[in-house]
Short mmCIF file of C-alpha atoms in Angstrom, two decimals:
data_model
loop_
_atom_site.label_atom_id
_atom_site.label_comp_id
_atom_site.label_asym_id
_atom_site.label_seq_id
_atom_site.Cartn_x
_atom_site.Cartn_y
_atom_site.Cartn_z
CA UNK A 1 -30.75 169.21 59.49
CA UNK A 2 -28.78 171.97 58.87
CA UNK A 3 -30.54 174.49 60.52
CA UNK A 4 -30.81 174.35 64.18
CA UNK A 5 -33.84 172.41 65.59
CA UNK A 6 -34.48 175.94 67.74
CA UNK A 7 -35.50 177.60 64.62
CA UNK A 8 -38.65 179.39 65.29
CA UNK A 9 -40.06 177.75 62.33
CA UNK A 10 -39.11 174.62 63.38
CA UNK A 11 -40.40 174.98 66.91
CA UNK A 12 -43.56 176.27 65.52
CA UNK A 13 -44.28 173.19 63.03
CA UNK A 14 -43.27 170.68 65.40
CA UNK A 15 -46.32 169.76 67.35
CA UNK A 16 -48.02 169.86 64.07
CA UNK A 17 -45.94 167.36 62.63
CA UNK A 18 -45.72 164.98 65.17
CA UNK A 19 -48.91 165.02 65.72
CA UNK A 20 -49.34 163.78 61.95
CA UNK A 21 -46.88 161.62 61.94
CA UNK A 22 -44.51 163.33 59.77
CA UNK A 23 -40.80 163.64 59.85
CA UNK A 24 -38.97 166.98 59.45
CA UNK A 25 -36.33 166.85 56.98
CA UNK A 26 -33.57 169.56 55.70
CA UNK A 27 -35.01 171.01 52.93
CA UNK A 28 -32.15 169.78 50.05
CA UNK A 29 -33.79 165.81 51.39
CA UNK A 30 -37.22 167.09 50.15
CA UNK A 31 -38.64 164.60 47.25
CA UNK A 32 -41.20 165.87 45.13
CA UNK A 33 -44.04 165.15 47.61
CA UNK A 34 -42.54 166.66 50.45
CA UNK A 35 -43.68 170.02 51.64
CA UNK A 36 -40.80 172.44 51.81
CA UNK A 37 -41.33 175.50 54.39
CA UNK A 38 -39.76 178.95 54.05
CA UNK A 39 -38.84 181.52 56.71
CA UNK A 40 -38.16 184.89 55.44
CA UNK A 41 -37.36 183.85 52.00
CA UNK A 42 -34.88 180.94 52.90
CA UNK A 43 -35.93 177.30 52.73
CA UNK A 44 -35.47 175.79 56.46
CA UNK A 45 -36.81 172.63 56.29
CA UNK A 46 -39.56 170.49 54.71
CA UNK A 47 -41.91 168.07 55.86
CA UNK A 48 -42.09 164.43 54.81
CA UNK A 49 -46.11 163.86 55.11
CA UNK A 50 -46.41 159.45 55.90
CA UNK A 51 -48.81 157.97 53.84
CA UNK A 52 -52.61 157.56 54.73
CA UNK A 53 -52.66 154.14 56.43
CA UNK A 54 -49.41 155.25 58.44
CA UNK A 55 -51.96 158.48 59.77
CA UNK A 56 -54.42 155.90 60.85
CA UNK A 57 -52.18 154.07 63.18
CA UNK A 58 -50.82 157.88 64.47
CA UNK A 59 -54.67 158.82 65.27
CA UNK A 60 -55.22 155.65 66.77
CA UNK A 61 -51.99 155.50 69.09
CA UNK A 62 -52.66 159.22 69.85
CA UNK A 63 -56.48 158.07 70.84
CA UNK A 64 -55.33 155.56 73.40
CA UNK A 65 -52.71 158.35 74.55
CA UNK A 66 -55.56 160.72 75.27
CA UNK A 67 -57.69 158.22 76.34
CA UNK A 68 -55.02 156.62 78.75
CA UNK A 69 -55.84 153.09 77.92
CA UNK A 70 -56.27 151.09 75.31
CA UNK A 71 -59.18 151.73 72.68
CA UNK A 72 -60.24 148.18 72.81
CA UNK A 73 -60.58 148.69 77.12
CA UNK A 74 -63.25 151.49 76.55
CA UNK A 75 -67.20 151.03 77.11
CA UNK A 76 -69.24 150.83 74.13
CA UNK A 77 -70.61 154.47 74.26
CA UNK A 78 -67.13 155.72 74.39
CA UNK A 79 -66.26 153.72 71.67
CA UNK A 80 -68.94 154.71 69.12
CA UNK A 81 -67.42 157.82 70.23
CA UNK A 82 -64.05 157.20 68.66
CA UNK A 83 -65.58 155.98 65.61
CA UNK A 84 -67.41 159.04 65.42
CA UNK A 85 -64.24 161.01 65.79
CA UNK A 86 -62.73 158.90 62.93
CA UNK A 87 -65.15 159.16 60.38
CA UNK A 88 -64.88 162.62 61.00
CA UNK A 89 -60.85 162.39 60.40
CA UNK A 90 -61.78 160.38 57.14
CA UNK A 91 -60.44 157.33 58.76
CA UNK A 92 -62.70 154.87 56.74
CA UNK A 93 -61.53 156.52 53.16
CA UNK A 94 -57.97 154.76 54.11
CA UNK A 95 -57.84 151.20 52.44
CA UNK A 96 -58.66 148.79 55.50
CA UNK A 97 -59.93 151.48 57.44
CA UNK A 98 -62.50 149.78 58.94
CA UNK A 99 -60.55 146.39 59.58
CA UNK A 100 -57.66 148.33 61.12
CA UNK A 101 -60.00 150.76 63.46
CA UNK A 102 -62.28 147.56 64.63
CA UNK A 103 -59.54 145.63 65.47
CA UNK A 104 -57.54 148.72 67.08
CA UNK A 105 -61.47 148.47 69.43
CA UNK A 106 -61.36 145.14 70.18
CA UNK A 107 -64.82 144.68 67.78
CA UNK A 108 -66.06 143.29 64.78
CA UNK A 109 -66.01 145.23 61.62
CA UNK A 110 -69.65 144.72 61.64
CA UNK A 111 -70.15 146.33 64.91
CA UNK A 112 -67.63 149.15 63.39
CA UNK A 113 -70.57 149.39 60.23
CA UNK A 114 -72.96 148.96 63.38
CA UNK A 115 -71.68 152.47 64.67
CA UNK A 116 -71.06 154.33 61.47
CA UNK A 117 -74.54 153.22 60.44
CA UNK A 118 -76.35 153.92 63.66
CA UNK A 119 -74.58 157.87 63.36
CA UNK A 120 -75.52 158.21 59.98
CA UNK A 121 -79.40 157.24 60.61
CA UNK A 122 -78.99 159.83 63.56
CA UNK A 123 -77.91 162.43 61.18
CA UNK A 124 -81.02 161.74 58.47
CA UNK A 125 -83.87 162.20 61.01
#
């Protein structure tokens, strides 16, 4: 980039972006979908946002950060947990969603409906 990584723009987008799994980019790399960011009327850099199914695998390796184990090690209330936390995240819109989160658990993709199913009758009573 050709502003400095210090930039206080750049130091204040950075835990956002990583925690997305984007990649910061000088702003004359930005394509048309990229997000270019301004500080005091200059362009300093802009953000290349991954695509949707890339995001998944970003939640779910920041999940077993957090959780300091695998997902697929957790009990089953902790888990229905995480799939809680997903659905909130719109993890299931993705294409595979549910393949790619049960299999990320250690579960079936029927026990990953089982879940989402059981939280959703919760919600109706």
């Amino acid at each position: 980039m050709t502003e400095p990584l210090d930039h206080p723009l750049v130091a204040a987008v950075k835990p956002l972006v990583d925690a997305m799994g984007a990649q910061l980019l000088p702003p004359g790399q930005a394509q048309a979908d990229d997000v270019v960011l301004a500080w005091e009327g200059r362009d300093v850099l802009a953000v290349r946002l991954p695509q949707l199914s890339d995001s998944l695998d970003h939640i779910l390796a920041a999940m077993e950060r957090s959780y300091g184990m695998p997902l697929s090690a957790l009990d089953r209330k902790v888990k229905q947990s995480v799939v809680r936390t997903l659905e909130a995240r719109g993890a299931f819109s993705v294409r595979h969603g549910v393949e790619t989160v049960a299999s990320a658990l250690g579960v079936s993709r029927f026990t990953v409906y089982n879940y989402l199913n059981r939280e959703n009758s919760a919600k109706d009573e």
